[in-house]
Tab-separated table of C-alpha atoms in Angstrom:
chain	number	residue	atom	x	y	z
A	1065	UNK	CA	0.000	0.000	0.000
A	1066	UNK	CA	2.699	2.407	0.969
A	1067	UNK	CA	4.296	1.870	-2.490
A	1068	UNK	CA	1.242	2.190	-4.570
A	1069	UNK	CA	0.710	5.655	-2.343
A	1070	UNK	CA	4.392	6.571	-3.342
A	1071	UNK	CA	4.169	5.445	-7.434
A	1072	UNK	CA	0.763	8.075	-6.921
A	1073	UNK	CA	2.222	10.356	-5.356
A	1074	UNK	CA	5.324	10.526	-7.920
A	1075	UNK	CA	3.286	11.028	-10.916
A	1076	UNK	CA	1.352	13.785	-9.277
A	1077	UNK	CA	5.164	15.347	-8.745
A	1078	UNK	CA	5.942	14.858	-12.383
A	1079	UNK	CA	2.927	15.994	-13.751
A	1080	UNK	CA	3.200	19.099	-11.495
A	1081	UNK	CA	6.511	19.996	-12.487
A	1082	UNK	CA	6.318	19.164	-16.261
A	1083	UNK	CA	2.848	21.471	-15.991
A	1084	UNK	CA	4.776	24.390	-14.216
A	1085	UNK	CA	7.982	23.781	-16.413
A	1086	UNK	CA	6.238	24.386	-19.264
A	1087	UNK	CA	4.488	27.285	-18.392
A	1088	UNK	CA	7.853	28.811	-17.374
A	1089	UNK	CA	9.145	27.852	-21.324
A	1090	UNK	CA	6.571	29.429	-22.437
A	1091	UNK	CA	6.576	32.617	-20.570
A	1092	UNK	CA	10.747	32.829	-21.330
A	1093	UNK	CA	10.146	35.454	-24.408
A	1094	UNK	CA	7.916	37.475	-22.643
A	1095	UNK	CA	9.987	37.816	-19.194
A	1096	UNK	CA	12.001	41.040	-19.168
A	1097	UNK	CA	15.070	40.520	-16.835
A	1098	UNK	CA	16.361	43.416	-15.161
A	1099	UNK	CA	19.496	41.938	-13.613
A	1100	UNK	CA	19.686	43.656	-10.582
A	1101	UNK	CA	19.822	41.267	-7.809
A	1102	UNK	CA	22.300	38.747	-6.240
A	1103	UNK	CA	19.374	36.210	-4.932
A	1104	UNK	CA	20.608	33.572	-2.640
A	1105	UNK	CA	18.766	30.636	-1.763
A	1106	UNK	CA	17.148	28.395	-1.360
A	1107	UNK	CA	18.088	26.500	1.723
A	1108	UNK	CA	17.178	28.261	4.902
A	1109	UNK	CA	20.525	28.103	6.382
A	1110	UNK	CA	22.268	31.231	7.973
A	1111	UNK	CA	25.319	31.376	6.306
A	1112	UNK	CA	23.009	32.917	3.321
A	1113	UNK	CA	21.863	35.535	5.305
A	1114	UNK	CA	25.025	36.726	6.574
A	1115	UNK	CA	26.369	36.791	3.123
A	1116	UNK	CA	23.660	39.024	1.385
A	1117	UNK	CA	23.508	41.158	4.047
A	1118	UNK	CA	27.543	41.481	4.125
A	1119	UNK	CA	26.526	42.815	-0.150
A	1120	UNK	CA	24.513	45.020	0.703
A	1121	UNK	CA	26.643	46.950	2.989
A	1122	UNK	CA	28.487	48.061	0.388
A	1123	UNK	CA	25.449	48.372	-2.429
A	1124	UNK	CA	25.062	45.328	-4.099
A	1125	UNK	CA	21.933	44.243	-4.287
A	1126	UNK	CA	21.044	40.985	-2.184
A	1127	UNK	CA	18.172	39.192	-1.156
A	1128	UNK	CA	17.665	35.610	0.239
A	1129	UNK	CA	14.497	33.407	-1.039
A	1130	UNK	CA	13.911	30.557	0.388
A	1131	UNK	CA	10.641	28.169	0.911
A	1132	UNK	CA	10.706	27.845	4.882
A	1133	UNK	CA	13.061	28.521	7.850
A	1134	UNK	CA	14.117	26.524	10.741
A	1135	UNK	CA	11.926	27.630	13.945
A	1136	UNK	CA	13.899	26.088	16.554
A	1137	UNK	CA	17.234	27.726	15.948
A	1138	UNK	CA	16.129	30.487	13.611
A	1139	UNK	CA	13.641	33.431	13.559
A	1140	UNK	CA	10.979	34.183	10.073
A	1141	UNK	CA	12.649	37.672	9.515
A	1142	UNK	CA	16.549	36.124	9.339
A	1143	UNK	CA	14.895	35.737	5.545
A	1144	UNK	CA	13.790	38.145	3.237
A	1145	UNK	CA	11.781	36.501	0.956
A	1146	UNK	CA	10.082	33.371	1.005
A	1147	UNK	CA	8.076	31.484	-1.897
A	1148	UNK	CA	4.456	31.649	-0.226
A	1149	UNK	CA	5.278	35.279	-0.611
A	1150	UNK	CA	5.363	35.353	-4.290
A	1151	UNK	CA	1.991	33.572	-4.817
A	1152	UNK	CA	-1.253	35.613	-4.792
A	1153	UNK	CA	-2.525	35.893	-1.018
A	1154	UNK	CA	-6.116	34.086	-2.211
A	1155	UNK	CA	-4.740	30.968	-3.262
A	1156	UNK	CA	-4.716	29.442	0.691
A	1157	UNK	CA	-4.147	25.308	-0.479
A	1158	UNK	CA	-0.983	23.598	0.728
A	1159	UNK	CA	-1.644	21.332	-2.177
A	1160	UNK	CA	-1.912	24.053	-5.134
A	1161	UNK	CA	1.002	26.378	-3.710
A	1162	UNK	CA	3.075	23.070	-3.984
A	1163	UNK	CA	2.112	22.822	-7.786
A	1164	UNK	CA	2.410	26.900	-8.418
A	1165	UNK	CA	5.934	27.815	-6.544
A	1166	UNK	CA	8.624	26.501	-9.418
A	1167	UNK	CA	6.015	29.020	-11.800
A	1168	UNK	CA	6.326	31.929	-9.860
A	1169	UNK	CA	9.402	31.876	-8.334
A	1170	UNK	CA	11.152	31.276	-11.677
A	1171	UNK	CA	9.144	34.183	-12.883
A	1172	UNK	CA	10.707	36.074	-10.144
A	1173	UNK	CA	14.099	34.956	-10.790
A	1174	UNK	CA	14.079	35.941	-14.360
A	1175	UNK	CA	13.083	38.975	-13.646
A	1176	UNK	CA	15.075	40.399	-11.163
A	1177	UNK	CA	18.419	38.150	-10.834
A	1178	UNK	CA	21.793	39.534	-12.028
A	1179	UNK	CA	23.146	35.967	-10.049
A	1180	UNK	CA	22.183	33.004	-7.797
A	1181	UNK	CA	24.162	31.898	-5.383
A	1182	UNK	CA	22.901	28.157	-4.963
A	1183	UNK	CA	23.868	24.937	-3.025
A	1184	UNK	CA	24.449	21.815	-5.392
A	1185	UNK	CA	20.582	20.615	-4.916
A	1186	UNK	CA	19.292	23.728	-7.665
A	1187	UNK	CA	16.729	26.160	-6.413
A	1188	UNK	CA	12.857	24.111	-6.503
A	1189	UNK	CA	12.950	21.161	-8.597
A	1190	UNK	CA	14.179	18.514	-6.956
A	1191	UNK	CA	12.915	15.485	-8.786
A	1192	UNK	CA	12.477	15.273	-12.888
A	1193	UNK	CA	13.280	18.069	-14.932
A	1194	UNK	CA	15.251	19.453	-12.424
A	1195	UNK	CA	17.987	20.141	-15.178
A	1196	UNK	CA	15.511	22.813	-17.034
A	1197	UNK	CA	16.844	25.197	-14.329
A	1198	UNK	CA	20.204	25.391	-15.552
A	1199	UNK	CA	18.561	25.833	-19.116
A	1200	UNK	CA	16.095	29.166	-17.179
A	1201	UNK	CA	19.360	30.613	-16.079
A	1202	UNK	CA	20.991	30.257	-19.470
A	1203	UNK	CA	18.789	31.590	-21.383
A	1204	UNK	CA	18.134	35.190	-19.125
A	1205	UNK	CA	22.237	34.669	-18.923
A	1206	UNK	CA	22.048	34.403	-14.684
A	1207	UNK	CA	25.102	33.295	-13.928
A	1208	UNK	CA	25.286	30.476	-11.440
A	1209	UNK	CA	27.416	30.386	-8.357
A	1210	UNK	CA	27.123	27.164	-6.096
A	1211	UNK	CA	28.332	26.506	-2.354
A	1212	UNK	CA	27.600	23.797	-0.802
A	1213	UNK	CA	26.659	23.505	2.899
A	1214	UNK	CA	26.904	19.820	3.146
A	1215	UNK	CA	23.774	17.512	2.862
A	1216	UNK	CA	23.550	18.878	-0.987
A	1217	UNK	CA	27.223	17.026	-1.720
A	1218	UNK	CA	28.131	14.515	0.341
A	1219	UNK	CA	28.123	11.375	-1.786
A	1220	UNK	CA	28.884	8.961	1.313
A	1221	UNK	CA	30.851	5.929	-0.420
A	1222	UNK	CA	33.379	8.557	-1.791
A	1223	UNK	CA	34.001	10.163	1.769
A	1224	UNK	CA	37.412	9.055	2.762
A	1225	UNK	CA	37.297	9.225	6.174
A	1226	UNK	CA	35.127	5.803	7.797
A	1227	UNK	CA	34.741	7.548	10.788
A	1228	UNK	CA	32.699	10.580	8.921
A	1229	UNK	CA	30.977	8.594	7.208
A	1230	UNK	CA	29.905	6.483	9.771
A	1231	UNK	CA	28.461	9.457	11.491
A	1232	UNK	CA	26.476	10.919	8.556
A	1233	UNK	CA	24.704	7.904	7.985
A	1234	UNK	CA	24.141	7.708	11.576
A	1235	UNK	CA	22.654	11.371	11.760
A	1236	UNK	CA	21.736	11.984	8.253
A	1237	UNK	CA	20.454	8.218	7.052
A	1238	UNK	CA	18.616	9.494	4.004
A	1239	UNK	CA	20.999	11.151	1.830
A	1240	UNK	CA	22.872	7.519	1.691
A	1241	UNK	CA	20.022	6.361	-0.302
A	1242	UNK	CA	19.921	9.263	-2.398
A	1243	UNK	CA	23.680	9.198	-3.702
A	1244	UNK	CA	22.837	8.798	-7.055
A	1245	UNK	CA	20.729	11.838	-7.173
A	1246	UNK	CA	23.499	13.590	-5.242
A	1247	UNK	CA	26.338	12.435	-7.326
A	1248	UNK	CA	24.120	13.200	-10.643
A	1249	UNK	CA	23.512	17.105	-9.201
A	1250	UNK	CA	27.023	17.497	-7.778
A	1251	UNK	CA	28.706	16.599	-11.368
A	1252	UNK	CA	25.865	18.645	-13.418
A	1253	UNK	CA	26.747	21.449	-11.656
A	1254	UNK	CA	30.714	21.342	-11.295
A	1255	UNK	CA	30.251	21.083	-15.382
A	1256	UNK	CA	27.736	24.173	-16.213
A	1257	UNK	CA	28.072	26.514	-13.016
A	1258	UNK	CA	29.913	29.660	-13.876
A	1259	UNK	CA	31.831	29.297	-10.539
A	1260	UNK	CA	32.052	26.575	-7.914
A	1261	UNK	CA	33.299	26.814	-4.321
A	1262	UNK	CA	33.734	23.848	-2.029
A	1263	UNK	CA	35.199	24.965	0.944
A	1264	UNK	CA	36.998	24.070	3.903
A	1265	UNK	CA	36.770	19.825	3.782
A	1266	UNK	CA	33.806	19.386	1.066
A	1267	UNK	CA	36.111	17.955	-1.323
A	1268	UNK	CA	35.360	14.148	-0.960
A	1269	UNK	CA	34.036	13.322	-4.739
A	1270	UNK	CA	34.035	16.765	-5.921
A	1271	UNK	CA	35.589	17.415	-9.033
A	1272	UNK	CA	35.776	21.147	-9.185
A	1273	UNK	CA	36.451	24.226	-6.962
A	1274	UNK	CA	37.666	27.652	-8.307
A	1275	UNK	CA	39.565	28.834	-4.889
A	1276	UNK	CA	41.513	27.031	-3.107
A	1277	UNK	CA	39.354	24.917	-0.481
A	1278	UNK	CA	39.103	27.068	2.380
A	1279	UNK	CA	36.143	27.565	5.105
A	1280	UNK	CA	34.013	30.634	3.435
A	1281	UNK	CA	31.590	31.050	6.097
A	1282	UNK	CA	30.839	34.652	7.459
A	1283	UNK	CA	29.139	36.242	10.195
A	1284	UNK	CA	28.741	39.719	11.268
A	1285	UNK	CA	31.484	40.135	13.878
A	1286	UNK	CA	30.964	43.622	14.376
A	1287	UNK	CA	27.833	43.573	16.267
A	1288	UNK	CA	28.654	40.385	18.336
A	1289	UNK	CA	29.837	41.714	21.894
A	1290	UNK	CA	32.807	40.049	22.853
A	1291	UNK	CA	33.832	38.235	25.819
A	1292	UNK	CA	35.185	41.087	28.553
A	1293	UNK	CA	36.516	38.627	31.273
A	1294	UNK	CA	39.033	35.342	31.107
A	1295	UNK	CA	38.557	33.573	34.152
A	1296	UNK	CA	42.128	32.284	35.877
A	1297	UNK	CA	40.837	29.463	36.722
A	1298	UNK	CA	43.197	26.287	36.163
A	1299	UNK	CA	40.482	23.551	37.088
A	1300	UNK	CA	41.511	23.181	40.488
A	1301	UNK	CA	39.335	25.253	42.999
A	1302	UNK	CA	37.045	27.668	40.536
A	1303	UNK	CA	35.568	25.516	37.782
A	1304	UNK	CA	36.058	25.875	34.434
A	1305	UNK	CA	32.890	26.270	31.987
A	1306	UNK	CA	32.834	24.092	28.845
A	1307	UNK	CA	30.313	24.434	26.060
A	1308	UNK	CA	29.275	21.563	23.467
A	1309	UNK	CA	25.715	23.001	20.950
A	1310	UNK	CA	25.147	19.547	18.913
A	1311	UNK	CA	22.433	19.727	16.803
A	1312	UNK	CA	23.412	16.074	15.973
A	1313	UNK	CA	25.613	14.328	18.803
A	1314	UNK	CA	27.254	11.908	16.643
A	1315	UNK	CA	28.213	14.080	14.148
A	1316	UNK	CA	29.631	16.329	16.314
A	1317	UNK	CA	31.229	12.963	18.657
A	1318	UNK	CA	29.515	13.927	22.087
A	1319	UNK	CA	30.358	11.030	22.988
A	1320	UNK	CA	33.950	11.089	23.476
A	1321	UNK	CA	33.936	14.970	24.737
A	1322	UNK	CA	31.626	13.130	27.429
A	1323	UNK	CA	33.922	10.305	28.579
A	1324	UNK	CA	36.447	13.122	28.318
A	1325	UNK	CA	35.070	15.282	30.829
A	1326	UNK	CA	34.108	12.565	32.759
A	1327	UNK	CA	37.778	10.942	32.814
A	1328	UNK	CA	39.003	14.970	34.234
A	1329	UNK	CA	36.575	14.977	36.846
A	1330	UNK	CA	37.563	11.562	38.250
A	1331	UNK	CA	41.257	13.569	38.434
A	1332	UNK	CA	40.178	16.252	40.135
A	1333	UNK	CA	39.481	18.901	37.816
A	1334	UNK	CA	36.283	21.063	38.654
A	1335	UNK	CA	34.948	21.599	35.455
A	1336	UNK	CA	31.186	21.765	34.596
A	1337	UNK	CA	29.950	20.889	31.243
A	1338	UNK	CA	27.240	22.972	29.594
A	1339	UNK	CA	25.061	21.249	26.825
A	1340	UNK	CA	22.904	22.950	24.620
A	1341	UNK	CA	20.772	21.737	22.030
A	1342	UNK	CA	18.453	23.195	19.800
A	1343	UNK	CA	17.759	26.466	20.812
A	1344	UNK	CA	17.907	30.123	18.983
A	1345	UNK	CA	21.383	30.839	17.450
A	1346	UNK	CA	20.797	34.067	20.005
A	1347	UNK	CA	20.572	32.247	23.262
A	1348	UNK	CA	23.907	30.250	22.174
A	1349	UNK	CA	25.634	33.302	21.211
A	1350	UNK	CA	24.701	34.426	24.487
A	1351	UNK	CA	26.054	31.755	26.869
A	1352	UNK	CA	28.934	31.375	24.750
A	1353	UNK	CA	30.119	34.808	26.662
A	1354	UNK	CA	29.306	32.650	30.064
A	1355	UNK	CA	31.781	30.050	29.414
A	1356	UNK	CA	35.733	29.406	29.106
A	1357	UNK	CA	35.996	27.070	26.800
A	1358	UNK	CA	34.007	26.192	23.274
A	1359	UNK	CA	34.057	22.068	22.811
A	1360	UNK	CA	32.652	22.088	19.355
A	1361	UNK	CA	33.212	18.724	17.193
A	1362	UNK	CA	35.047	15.650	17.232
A	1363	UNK	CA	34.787	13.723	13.990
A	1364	UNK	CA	34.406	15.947	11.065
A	1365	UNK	CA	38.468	16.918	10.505
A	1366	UNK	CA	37.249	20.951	9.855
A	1367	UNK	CA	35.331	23.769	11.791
A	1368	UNK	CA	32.456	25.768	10.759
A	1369	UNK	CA	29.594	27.892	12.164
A	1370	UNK	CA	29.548	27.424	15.778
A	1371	UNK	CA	33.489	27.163	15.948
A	1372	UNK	CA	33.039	30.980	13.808
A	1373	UNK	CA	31.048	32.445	16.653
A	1374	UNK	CA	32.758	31.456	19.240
A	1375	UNK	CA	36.190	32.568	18.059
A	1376	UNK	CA	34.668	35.781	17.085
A	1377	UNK	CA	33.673	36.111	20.576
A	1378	UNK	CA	36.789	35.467	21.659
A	1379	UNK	CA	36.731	31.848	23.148
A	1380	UNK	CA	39.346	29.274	22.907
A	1381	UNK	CA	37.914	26.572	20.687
A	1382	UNK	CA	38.678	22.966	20.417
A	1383	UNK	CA	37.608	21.094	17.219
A	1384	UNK	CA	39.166	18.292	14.937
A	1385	UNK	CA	41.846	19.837	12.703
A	1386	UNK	CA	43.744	16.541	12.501
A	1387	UNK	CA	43.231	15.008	8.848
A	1388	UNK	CA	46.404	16.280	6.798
A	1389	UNK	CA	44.581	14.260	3.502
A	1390	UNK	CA	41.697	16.887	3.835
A	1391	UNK	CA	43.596	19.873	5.251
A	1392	UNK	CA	47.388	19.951	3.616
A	1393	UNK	CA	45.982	21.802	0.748
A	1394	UNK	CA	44.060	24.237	2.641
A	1395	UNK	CA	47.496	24.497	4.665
A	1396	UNK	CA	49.608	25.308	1.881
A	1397	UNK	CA	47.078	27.190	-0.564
A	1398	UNK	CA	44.984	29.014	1.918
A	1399	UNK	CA	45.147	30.420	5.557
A	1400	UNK	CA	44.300	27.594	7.189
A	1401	UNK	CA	47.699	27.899	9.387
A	1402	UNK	CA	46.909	30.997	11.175
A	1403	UNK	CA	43.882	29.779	12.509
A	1404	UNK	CA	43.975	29.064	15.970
A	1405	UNK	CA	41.415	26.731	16.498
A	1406	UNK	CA	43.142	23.689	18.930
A	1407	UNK	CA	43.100	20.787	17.160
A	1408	UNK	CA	41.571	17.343	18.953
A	1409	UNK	CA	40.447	14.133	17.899
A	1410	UNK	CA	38.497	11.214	19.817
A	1411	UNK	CA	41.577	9.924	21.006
A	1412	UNK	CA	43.441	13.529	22.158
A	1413	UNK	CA	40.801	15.227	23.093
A	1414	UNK	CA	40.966	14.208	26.750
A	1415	UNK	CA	44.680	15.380	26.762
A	1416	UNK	CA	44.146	18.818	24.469
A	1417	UNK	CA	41.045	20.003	27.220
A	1418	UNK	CA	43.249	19.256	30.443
A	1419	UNK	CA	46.000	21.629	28.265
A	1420	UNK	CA	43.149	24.553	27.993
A	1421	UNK	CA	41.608	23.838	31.866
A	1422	UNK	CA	45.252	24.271	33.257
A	1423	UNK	CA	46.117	27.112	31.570
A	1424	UNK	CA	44.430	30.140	31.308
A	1425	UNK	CA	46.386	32.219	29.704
A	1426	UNK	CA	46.524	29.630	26.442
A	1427	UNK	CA	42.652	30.250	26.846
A	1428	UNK	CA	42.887	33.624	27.237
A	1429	UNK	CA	45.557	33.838	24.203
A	1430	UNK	CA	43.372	31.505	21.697
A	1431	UNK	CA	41.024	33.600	22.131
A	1432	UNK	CA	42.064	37.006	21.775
A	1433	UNK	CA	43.624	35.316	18.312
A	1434	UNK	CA	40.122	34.043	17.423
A	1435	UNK	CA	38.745	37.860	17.290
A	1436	UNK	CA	42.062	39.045	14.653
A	1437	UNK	CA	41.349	35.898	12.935
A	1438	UNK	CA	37.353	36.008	12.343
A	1439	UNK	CA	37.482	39.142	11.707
A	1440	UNK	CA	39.972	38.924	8.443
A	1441	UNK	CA	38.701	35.472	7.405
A	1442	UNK	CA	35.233	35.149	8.619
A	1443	UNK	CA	33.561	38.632	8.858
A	1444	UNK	CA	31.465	40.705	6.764
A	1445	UNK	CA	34.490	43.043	5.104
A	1446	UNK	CA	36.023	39.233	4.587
A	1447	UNK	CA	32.856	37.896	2.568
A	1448	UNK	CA	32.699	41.365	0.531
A	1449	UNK	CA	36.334	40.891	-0.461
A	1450	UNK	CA	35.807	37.074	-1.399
A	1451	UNK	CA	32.258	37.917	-3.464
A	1452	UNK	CA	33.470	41.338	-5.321
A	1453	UNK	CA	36.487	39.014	-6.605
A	1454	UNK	CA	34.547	36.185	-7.893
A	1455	UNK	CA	32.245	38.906	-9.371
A	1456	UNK	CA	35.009	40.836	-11.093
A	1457	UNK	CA	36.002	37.358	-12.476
A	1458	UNK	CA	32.358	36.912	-13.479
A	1459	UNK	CA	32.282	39.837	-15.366
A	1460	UNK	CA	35.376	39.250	-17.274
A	1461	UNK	CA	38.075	40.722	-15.400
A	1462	UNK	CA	41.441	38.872	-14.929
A	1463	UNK	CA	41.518	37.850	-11.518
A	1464	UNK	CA	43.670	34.909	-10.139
A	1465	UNK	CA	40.959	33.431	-7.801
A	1466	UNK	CA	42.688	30.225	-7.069
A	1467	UNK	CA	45.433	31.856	-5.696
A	1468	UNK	CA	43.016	34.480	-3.834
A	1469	UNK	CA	44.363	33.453	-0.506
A	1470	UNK	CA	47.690	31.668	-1.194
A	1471	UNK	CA	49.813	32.481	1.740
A	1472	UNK	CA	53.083	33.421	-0.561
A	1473	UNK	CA	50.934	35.286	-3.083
A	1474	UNK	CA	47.371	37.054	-1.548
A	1475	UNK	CA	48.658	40.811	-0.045
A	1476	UNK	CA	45.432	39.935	1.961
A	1477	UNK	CA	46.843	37.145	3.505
A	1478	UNK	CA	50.156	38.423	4.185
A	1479	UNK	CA	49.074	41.506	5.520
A	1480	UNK	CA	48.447	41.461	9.276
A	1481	UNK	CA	49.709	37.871	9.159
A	1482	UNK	CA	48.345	35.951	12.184
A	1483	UNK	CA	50.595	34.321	13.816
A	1484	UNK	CA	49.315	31.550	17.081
A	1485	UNK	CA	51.163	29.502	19.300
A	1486	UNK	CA	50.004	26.299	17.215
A	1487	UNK	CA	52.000	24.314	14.508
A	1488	UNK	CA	49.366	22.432	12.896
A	1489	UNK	CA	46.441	23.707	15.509
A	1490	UNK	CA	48.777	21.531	18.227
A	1491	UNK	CA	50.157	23.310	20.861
A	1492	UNK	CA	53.518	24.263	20.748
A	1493	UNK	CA	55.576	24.751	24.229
């Protein structure tokens, strides 16, 4: 029965979207495109935010579009636009704004983009003709810019680590059974984009990037208040606060900062650990300026979001930096080696958080380095500088983007060089 329900079900989909798709064909002549707008979309993740709002701080023209938002972690208004918004205010039907979206918000699209700024998935067909919305963009000549944010291009049996891949399909089950749709997406895109950028770690199958892998997340560090007080505490009479936000434990390998903390108290240390788990992105930024320490994940061998805000703040952060097969390149062709992020695995991590409970004044150091370094890599004048380069390559000029943060050849690098006490995000005596 379920399978009869699903075969139904499917040719309702493909009817819909070969219905709306040709609409769209049709109405291609008549669309006038003014080619203002840098649309990003249309996953609701935060990263998109911060970039289009980092645009149009200095005048480009940005909006994010996407079809819902995340309630638990974010709020309706970190979006600008959303797809319900761009269907007449009669039509009420779950059912018949389902079939209508791809029609309207391609309409939209055509009109108004200058660029989309896409994960590997496309913007709203996700199943049949999904291919017809490279062919939209083509036509209105959109260029196409895709970044990935993880779920959209991890093809699991080309991962090389085990252990990461062991953990996605633990946390993230489904998108093993849809590799071939991944893999198909991932490789249609790396062909016909006009630019492609991986960054920091997502380069397990991928053929293509056109920068150097490097972690191009940004967040606005200027209005995040940063931590006024380091607490001297070495573990041994005034505790020492440690924070761990999984939204997925295994992922993140909870388990083994767990045993960890559990293995110092039994030693003596008084340390208290302080779990969160999904709640709003503002009560974590807020208790990360409660804490001394920033535990953020174990398995994945890179850092992203929550590692971001809580150097920015100006915590010491400890996070999996290990794998030379996915870093060494980010390491030599990017800035990877003034970030100073402490490095820990499974197995070191019980070792690296006794180094930051005992010693303050590494804490204290880290993160006062984690504010410099945010702030040139990870804030909004870094996202303007990465975006107004690709778009000066876009637009023809000859700009050497693969070398855009090279550590012998990027002025933007060299200047203001960072400089920790870590050789390889291990501490260094």
């Amino acid at each position: 029965m379920k399978k009869l329900k699903t075969f139904f079900l499917d040719i309702i989909i493909f009817l819909t979207y070969f219905v709306s798709c040709s609409i769209v064909i049709i109405c291609l002549p008549f669309i006038k495109s003014r080619k203002k707008v840098i649309i990003f979309g249309t996953s609701p993740i935060l990263n998109i935010k911060y970039w289009s709002d980092a645009l149009n701080q200095i005048s480009i023209p940005s909006i994010t579009l996407v079809k819902s938002y995340y309630s638990s972690i974010n709020k309706k208004t970190d979006f600008d636009l959303y797809f319900e918004d761009l269907l007449p205010p009669v039509i009420k039907s779950r059912i018949i704004k389902e079939g209508l979206y791809p029609i309207f918000l391609w309409v939209y699209i055509l009109k108004n983009a200058k660029t989309v700024v896409i994960p590997f998935h496309g913007i709203v067909i996700k199943k049949y003709f999904w291919k017809l919305e490279y062919f939209f963009l083509w036509v209105k000549n959109i260029k196409v810019i895709v970044l990935p944010y993880g779920s959209d291009a991890y093809m699991y049996s080309r991962v090389r680590s085990k252990s990461l891949q062991n953990v996605l399909i633990s946390d993230y089950p489904n998108a093993a059974k849809l590799e071939l749709q991944i893999r198909a997406k991932v490789f249609f895109w790396s062909k016909h984009a006009d630019f492609v950028l991986t960054g920091l770690l997502m380069n397990d199958g991928l053929p293509r990037w056109d920068i150097a892998p490097h972690q191009f997340l940004s967040i606005n560090t200027n209005v995040l208040e940063k931590k006024k007080e380091y607490s001297s505490s070495n573990g041994i009479k005034q505790e020492v606060k440690i924070l761990h936000a999984p939204n997925h434990r295994s992922f993140k390998g909870s388990e083994f900062l767990f045993q960890a903390i559990d293995d110092l108290k039994k030693e003596g240390y008084n340390i208290k650990l302080i779990l969160i788990e999904r709640i709003s992105n503002d009560q974590v930024l807020q208790l990360m300026k409660e804490v001394d320490i920033l535990a953020d994940q174990f398995i994945f061998s890179g850092y992203a979001l929550n590692s971001i805000e809580g150097m920015a703040i100006g915590l010491p952060v400890l996070a999996n930096l290990e794998s030379e097969t996915y870093l060494r390149v980010s390491r030599r062709y990017s800035f990877l080696n003034e970030c100073p992020i402490l490095s820990a695995s499974p197995e070191s991590l019980k070792d690296q958080l006794r180094l930051l409970i005992t010693n303050p004044e590494l804490r204290k150091e880290l993160g006062k380095l984690g504010i410099k370094y945010t702030s040139k890599y990870h804030s909004y004048k870094a996202a303007q500088y990465m975006f107004t380069n690709i778009f000066k390559k876009l637009d023809g000029e000859d700009v050497d983007l693969m070398n855009l943060y090279h550590p012998l050849k990027s002025e933007y690098v060299k200047t203001n060089y960072i400089k920790t006490p870590l050789a390889n995000n291990r501490y260094v005596e």
